[in-house]
CSV table of C-alpha atoms in Angstrom, one decimal:
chain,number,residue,atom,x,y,z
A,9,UNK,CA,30.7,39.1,-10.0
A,10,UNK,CA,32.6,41.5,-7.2
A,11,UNK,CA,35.4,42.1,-8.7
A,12,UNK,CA,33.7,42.2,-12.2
A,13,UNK,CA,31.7,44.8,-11.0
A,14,UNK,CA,33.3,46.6,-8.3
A,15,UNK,CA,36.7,46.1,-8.7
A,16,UNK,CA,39.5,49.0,-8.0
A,17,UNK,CA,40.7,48.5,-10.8
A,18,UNK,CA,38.6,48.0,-14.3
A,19,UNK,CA,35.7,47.5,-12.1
A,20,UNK,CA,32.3,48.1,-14.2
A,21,UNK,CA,30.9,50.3,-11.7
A,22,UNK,CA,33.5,52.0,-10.3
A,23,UNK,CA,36.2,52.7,-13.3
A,24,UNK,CA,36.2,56.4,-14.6
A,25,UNK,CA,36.3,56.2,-18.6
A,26,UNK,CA,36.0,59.5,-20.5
A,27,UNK,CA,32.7,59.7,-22.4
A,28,UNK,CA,31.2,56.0,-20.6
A,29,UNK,CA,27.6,55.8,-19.0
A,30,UNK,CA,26.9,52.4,-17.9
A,31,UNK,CA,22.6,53.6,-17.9
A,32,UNK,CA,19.9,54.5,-20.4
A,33,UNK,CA,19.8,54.3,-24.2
A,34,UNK,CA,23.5,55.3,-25.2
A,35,UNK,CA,24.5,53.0,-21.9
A,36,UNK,CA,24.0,49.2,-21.6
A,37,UNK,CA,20.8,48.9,-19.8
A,38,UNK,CA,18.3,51.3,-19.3
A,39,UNK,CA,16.1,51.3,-15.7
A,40,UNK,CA,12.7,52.2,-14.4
A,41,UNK,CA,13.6,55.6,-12.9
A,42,UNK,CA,15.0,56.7,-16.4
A,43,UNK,CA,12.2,55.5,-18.1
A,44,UNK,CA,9.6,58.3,-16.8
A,45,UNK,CA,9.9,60.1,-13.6
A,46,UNK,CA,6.4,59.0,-12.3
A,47,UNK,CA,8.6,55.8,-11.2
A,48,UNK,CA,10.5,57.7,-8.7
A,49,UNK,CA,7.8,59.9,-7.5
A,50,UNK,CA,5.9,56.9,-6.8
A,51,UNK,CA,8.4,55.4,-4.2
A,52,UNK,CA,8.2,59.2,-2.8
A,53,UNK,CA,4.5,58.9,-2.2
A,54,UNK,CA,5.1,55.4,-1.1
A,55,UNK,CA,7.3,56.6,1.8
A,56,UNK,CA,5.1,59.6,2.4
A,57,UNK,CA,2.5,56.5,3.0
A,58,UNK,CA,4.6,54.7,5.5
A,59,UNK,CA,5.3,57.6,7.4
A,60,UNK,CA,1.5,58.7,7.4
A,61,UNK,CA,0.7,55.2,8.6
A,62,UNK,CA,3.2,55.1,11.3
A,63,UNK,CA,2.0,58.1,13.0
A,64,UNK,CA,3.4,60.8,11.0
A,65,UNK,CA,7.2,61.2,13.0
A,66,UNK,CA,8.1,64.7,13.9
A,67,UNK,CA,11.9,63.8,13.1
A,68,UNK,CA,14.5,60.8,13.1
A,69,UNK,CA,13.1,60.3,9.7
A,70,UNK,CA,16.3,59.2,7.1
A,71,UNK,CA,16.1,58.0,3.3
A,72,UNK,CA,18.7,55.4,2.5
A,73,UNK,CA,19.0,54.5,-1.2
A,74,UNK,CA,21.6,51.3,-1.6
A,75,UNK,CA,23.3,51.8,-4.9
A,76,UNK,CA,21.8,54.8,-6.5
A,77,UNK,CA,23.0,54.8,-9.9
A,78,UNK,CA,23.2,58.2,-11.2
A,79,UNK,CA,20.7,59.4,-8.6
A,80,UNK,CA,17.6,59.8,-10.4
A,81,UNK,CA,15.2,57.9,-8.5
A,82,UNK,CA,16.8,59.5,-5.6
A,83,UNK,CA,16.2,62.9,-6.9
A,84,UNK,CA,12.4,62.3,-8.1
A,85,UNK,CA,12.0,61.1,-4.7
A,86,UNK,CA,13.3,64.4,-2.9
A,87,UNK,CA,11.6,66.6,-5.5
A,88,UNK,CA,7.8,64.5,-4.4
A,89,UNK,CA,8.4,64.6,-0.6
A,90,UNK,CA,9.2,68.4,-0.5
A,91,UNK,CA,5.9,68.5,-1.3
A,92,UNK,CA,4.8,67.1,1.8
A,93,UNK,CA,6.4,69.5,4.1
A,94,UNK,CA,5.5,67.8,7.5
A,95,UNK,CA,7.5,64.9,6.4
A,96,UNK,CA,10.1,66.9,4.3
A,97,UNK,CA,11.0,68.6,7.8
A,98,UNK,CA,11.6,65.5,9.4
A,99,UNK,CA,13.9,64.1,7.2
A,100,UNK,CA,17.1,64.5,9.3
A,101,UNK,CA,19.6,63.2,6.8
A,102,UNK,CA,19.8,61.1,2.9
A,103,UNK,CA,22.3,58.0,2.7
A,104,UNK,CA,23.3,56.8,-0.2
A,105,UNK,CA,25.5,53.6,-0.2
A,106,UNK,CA,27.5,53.8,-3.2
A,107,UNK,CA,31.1,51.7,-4.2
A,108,UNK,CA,31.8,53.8,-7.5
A,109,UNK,CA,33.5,57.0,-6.8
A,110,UNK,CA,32.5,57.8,-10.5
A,111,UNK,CA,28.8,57.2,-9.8
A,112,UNK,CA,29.2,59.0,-6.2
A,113,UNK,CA,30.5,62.4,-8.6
A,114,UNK,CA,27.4,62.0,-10.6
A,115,UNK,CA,25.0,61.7,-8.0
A,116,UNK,CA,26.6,64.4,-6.0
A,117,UNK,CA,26.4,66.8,-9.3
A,118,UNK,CA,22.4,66.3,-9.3
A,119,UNK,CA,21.8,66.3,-6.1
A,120,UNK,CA,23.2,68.6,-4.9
A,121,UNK,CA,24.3,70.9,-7.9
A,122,UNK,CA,27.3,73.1,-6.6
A,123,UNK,CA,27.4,72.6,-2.7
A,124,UNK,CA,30.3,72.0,-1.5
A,125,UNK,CA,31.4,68.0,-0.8
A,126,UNK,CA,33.5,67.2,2.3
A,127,UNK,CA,35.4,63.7,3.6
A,128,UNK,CA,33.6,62.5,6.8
A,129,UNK,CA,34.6,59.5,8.9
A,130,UNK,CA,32.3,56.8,7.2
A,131,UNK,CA,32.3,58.5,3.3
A,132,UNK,CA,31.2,62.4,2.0
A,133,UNK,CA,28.9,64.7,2.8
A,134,UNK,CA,27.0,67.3,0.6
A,135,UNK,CA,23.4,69.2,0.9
A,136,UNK,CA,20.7,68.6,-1.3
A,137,UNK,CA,19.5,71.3,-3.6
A,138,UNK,CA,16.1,71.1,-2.5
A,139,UNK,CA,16.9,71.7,1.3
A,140,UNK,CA,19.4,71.8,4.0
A,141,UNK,CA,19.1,68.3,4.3
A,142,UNK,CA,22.7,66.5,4.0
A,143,UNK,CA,23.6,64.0,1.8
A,144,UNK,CA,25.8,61.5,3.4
A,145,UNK,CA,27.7,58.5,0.9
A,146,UNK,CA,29.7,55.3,2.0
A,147,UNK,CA,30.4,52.1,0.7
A,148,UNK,CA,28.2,50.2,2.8
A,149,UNK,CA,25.0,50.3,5.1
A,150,UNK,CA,26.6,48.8,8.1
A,151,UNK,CA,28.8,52.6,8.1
A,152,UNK,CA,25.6,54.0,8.6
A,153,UNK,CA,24.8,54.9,12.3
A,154,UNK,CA,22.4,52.4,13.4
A,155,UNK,CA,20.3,54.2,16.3
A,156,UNK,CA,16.9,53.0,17.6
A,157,UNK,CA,15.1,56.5,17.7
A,158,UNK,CA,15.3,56.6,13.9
A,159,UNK,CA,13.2,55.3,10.9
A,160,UNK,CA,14.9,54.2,8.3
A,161,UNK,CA,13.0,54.7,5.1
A,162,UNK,CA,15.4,52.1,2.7
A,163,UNK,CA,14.9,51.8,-1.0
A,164,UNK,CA,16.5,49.2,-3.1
A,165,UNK,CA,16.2,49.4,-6.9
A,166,UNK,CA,18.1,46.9,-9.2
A,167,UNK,CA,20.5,46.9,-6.7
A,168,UNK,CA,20.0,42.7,-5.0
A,169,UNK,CA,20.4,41.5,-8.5
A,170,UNK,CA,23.9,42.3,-8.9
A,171,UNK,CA,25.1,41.2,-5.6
A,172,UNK,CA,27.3,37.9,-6.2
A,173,UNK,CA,26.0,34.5,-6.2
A,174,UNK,CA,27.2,31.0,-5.5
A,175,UNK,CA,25.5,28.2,-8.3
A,176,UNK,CA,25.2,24.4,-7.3
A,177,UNK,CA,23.7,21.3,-8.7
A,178,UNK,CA,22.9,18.0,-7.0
A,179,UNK,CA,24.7,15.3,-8.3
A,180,UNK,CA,24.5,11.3,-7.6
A,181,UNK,CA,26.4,9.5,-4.8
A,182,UNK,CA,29.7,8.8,-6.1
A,183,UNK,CA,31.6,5.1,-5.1
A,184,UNK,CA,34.3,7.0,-4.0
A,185,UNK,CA,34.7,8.8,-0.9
A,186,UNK,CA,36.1,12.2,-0.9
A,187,UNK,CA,39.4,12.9,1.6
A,188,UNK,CA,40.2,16.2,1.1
A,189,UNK,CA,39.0,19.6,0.2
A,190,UNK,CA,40.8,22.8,-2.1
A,191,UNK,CA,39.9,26.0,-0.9
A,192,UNK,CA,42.0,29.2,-1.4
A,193,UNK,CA,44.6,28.6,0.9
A,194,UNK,CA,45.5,25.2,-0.2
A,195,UNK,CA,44.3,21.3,0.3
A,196,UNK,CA,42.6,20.5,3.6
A,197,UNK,CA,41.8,17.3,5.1
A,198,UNK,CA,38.1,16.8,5.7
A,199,UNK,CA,36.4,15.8,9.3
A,200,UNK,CA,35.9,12.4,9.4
A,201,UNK,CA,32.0,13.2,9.3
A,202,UNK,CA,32.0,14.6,6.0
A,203,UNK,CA,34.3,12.3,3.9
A,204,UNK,CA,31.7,9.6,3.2
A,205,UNK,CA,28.4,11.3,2.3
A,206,UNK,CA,25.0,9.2,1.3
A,207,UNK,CA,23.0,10.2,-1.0
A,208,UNK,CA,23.0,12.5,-3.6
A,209,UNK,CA,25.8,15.7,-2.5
A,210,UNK,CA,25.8,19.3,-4.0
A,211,UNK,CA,28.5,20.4,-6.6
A,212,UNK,CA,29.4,23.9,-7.0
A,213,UNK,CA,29.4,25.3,-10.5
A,214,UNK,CA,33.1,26.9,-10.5
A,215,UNK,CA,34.2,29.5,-13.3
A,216,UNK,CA,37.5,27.9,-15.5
A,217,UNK,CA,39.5,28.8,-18.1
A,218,UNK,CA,37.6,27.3,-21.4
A,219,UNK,CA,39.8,25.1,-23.4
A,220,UNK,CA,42.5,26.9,-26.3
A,221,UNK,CA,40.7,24.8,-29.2
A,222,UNK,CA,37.0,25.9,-27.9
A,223,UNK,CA,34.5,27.1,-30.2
A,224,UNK,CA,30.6,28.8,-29.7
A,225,UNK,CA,29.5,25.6,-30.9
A,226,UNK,CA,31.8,23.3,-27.9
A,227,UNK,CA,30.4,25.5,-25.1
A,228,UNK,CA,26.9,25.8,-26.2
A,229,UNK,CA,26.9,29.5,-26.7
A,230,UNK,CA,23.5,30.5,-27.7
A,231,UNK,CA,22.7,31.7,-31.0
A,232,UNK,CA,22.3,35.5,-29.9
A,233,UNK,CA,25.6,35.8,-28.5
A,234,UNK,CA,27.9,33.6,-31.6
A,235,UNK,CA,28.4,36.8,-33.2
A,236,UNK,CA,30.7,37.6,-30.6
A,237,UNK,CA,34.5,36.5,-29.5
A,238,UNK,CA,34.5,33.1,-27.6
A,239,UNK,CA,34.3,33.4,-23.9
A,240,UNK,CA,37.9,33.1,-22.1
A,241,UNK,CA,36.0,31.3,-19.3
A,242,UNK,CA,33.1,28.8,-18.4
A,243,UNK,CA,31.1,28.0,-16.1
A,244,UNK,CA,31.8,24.2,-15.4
A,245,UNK,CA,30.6,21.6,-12.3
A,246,UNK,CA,33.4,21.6,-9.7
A,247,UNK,CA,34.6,17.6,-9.6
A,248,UNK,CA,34.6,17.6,-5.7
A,249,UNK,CA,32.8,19.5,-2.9
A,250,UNK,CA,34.5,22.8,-1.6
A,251,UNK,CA,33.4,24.8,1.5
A,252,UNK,CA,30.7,26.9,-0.5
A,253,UNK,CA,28.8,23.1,-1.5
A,254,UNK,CA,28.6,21.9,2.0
A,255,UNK,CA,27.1,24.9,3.9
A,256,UNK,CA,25.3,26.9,2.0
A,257,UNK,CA,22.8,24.8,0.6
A,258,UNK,CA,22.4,23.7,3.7
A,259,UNK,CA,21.1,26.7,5.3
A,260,UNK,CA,17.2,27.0,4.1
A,261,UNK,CA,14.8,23.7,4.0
A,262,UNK,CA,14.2,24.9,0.4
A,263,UNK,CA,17.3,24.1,-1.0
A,264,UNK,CA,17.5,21.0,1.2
A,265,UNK,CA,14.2,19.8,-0.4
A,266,UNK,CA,16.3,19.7,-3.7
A,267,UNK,CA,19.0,17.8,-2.7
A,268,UNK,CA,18.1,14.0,-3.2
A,269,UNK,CA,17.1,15.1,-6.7
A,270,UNK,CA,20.1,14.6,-8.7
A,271,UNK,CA,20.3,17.4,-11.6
A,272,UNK,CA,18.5,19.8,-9.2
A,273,UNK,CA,20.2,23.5,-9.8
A,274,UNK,CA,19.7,26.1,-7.2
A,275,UNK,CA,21.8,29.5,-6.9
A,276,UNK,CA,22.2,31.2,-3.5
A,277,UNK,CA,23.4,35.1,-2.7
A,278,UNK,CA,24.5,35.2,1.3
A,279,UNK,CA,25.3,39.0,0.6
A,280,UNK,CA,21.4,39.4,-0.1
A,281,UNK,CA,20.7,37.4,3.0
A,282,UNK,CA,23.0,39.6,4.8
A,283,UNK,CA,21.2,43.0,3.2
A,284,UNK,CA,18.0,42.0,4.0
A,285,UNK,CA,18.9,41.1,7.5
A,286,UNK,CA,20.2,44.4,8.1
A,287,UNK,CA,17.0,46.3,6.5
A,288,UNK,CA,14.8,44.3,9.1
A,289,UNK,CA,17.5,45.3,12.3
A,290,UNK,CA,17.2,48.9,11.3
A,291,UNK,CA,13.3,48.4,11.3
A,292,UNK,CA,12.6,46.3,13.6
A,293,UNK,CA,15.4,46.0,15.9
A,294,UNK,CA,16.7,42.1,16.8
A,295,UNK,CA,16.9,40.0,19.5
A,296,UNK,CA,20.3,41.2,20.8
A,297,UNK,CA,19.1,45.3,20.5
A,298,UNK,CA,15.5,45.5,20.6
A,299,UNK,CA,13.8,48.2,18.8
A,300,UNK,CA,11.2,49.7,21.8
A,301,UNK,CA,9.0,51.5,18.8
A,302,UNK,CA,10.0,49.7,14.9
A,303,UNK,CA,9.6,52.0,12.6
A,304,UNK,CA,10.2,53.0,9.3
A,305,UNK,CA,10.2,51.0,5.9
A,306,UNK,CA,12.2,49.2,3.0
A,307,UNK,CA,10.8,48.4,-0.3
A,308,UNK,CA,12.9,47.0,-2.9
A,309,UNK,CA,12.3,46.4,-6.4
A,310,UNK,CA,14.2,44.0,-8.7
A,311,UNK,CA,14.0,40.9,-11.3
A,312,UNK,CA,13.3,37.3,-10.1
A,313,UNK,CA,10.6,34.4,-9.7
A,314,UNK,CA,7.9,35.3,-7.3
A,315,UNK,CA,8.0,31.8,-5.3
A,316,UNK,CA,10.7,29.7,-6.8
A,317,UNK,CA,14.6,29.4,-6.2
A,318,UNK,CA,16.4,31.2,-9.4
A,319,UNK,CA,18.4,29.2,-11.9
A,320,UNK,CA,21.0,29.5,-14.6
A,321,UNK,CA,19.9,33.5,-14.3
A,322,UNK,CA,24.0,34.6,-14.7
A,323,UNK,CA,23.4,37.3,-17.2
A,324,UNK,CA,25.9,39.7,-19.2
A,325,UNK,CA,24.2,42.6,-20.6
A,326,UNK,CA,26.0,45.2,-23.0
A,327,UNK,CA,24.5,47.8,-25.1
A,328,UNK,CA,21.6,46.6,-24.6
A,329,UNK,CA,22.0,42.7,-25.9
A,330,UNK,CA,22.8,39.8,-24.1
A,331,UNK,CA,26.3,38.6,-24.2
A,332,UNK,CA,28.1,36.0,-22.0
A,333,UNK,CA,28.7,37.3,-18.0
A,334,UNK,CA,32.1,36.1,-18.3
A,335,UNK,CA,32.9,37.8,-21.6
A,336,UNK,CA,35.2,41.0,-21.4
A,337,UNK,CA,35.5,41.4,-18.0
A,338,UNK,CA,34.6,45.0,-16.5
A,339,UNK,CA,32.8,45.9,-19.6
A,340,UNK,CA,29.7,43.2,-19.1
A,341,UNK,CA,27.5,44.4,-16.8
A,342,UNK,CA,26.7,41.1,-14.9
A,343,UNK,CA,23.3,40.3,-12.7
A,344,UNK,CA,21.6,37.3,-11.4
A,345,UNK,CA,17.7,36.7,-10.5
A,346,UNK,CA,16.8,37.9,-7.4
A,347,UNK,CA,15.2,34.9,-4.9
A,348,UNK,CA,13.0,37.0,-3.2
A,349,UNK,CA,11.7,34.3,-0.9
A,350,UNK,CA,15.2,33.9,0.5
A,351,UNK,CA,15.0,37.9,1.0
A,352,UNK,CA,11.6,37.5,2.8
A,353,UNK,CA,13.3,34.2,4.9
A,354,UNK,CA,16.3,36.6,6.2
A,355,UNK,CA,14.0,39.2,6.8
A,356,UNK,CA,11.6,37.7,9.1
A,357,UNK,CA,14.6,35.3,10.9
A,358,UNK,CA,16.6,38.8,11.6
A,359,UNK,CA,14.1,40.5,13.3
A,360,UNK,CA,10.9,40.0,15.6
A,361,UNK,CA,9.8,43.5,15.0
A,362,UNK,CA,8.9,43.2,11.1
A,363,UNK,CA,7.0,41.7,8.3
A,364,UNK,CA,7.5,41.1,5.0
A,365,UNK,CA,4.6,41.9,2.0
A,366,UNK,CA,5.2,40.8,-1.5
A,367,UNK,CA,6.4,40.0,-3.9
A,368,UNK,CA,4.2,41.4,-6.3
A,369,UNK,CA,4.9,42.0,-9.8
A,370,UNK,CA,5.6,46.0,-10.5
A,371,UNK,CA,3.0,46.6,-12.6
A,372,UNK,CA,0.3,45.6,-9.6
A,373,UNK,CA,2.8,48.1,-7.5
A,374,UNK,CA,2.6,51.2,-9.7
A,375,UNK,CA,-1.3,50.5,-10.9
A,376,UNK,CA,-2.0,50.4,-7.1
A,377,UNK,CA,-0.2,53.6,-6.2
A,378,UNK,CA,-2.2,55.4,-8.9
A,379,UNK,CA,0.8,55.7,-11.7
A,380,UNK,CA,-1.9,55.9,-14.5
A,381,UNK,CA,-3.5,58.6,-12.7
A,382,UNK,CA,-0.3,60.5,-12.3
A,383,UNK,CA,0.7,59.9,-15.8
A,384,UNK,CA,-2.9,60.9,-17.2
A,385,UNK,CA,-2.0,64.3,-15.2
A,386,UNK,CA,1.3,64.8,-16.2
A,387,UNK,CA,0.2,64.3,-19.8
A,388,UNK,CA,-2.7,67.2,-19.4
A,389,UNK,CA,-0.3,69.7,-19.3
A,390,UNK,CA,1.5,69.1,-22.1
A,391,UNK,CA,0.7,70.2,-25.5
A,392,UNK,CA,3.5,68.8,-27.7
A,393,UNK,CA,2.4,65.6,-29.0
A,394,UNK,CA,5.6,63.8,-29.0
A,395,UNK,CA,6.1,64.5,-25.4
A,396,UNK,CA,3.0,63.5,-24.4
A,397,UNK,CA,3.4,60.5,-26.6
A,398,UNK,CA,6.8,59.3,-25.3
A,399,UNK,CA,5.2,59.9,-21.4
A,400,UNK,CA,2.2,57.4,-22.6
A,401,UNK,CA,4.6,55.0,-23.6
A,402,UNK,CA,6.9,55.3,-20.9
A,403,UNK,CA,4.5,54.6,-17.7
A,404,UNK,CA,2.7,51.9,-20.1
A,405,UNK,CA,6.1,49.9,-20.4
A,406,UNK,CA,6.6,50.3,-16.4
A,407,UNK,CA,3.5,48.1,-16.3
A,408,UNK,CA,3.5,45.7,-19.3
A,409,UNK,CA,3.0,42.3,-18.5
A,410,UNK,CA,4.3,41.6,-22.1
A,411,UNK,CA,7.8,40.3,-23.3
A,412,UNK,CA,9.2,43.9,-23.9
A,413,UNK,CA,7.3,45.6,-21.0
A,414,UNK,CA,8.6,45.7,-17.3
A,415,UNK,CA,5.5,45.0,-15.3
A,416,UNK,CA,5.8,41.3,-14.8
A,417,UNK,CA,9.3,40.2,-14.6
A,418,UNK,CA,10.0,43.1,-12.2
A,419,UNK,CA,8.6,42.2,-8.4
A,420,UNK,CA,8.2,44.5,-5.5
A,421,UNK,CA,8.5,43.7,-1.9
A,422,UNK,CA,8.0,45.6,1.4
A,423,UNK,CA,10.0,45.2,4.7
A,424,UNK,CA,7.8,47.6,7.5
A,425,UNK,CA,7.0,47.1,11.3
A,426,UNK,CA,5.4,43.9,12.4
A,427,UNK,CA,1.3,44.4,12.6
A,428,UNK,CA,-0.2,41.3,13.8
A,429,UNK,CA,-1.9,41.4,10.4
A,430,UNK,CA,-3.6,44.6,10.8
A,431,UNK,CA,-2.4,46.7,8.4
A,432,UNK,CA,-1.2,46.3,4.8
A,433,UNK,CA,1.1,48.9,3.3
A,434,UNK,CA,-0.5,51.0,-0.3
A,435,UNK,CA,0.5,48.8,-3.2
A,436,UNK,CA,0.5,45.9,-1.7
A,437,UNK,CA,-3.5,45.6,-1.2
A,438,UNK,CA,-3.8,48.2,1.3
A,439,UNK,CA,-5.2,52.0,1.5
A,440,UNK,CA,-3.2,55.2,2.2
A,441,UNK,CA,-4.5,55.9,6.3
């Protein structure tokens, strides 16, 4: 999924192609922020919230967006807080982690219109259009400065379902005993401990070449997707352990659970363990640097079960259809569900200063944070019908609970400072204070 995605070379994300837009209706997905820009606004007024609650900060106040897209949601969001000038003066600077050089030029070019862009130590720097505040981008959050006097106010949109995920399934004892292990730098013995294993053991679901003489109906390609070229590669149960099969489901009492079931599939993301982990640091502090004061927020919005560990969710998506994630390589876009317990787990084992709320399914989100209201406003002022019409129809698919409609399958949850139970933030059953 990595180097699918975010290759140097061909990666979908970060290859330049004249005339190519990976978002909205001429692209091969289309997200919440470029459906209506009520979305955005919302997560403005949702940090303008956070920052109310926590005491209304006369600086050290920074946005972080982790992979922005083309920086629309970022945009809506700057355009709703500079509305709120108390908090749009404390905003001391915007960080955008981005991979895609490509998507970093488009971003840059809304953001910040024709100010100038200069090379820093950890990425680029720029000012927004709407004030002096700069706009810093790198490759990844831990290049952000990590200082205890700030709050962080992080938003993550579609971003934890495209981060790479290991697949495994449980499979029965088998007679014999396995010696050695492959692994990317050759065959390794194994530690005496770990060659005879009892019970059922977890396999790892490894991708292979498929066969020359395959055909759709030889790899079970569904129905939707026969129309297209057969896959080069598979998906196909690895015939021994390797390193990936003996830790990481070992690592949660979830997955563990699932182990003496044989057939049992679970699919893991340590990168979303890892992102989450450093969300609740830069909130809450940690063990190792405490945090005197937590503050600030995270709220992240993405695709996945509410309470249950995802399975066979490996998705390709291309103008707008499903196709096979290991079809055309660089030109698939390629996510996975998003375990959002697992998230909350990381979360709350990283840090002592936060909790976690959520998650709840984006339509309870937006309906809480008034996004009829703001829609019903918006709509007011309009007097050609077909706008008005598309605006209707846009917030009402943000909140549908139907098959075509957004407002179920999408799930939001909040990282903020730990309460003791006292407060809960707007959205997620509690009031703007």
């Amino acid at each position: 999924m990595r180097m699918c995605l975010t290759s140097d070379i061909g990666g979908y994300y970060t290859s330049k192609q004249e005339g190519r837009d990976q978002f909205g209706t001429k692209g091969d997905f289309i997200t919440s922020p470029e459906i209506s820009q009520v979305f955005g606004e919302l997560i403005g007024i949702w940090f303008v919230a956070e920052w109310m609650a926590q005491g209304r900060k006369s600086k050290g106040i920074e946005l972080v967006e982790i992979g922005p897209g083309r920086g629309t949601l970022m945009d809506d969001i700057l355009r709703t807080i500079r509305n709120f000038k108390p908090m749009a003066s404390s905003i001391e600077a915007v960080y955008l982690v981005e991979a895609s050089p490509a998507l970093r030029d488009a971003q840059k070019q809304l953001l910040c219109g024709d100010a100038p862009m200069s090379e820093t130590s950890i990425g680029f720097q720029s000012t927004s259009k709407y004030t002096n505040i700069p706009i810093i981008w790198t490759e990844n959050i831990r290049f952000i400065p990590s200082d205890g006097d700030k709050s962080p106010f992080i938003v993550a949109h579609e971003f934890f379902d495209a981060l790479p995920i290991h697949a495994f399934q449980s499979v029965a004892p088998s007679e014999s005993s396995q010696e050695t292990i492959k692994t990317p730098t050759g065959e390794h013995r194994l530690a005496p401990g770990t060659t005879k294993q009892k019970g059922p053991q977890w396999r790892e679901m490894v991708v292979s070449p498929t066969p020359e003489d395959a055909t759709h109906s030889s790899l079970n390609t569904p129905k939707s997707e026969q129309h297209l070229p057969v896959p080069e590669f598979q998906l196909t149960l690895s015939k021994s352990s390797t390193p990936h099969s003996l830790y990481l489901p070992e690592i949660s009492p979830r997955y563990r659970a699932l182990k003496s079931t044989p057939g049992s599939l679970i699919e893991v993301s340590p990168e979303s363990h890892a992102y989450a982990q450093e969300f609740a640091r830069r909130i809450g502090g940690s063990n190792e640097a405490p945090k005197s004061s937590p503050s600030g927020a995270a709220i992240i919005l993405d695709y996945g079960p509410a309470d249950t560990i995802p399975t066979n969710s490996l998705r390709g998506i291309r103008e707008h259809r499903r196709v096979s994630p290991l079809s055309s390589p660089g030109l698939v876009d390629i996510s996975a569900d998003v375990d959002f317990i697992a998230i909350a787990d990381a979360a709350l084992g990283a840090s002592p200063g936060v909790e976690v709320h959520g998650p709840v399914e984006q339509g309870t989100f937006l309906l809480g944070m008034g996004i009829r209201e703001r829609a019903e406003m918006l709509m007011k002022g309009m007097s050609d019908v077909e706008k008005k019409k598309s605006v209707d129809g846009a917030w009402k698919r943000l909140i549908d609970r139907g098959g075509s409609g957004m407002g179920k399958v999408y799930k939001a949850m909040a990282i903020v400072p730990e309460s003791d139970g006292k407060r809960r933030p707007v959205g997620f059953g509690g009031d703007v204070h």
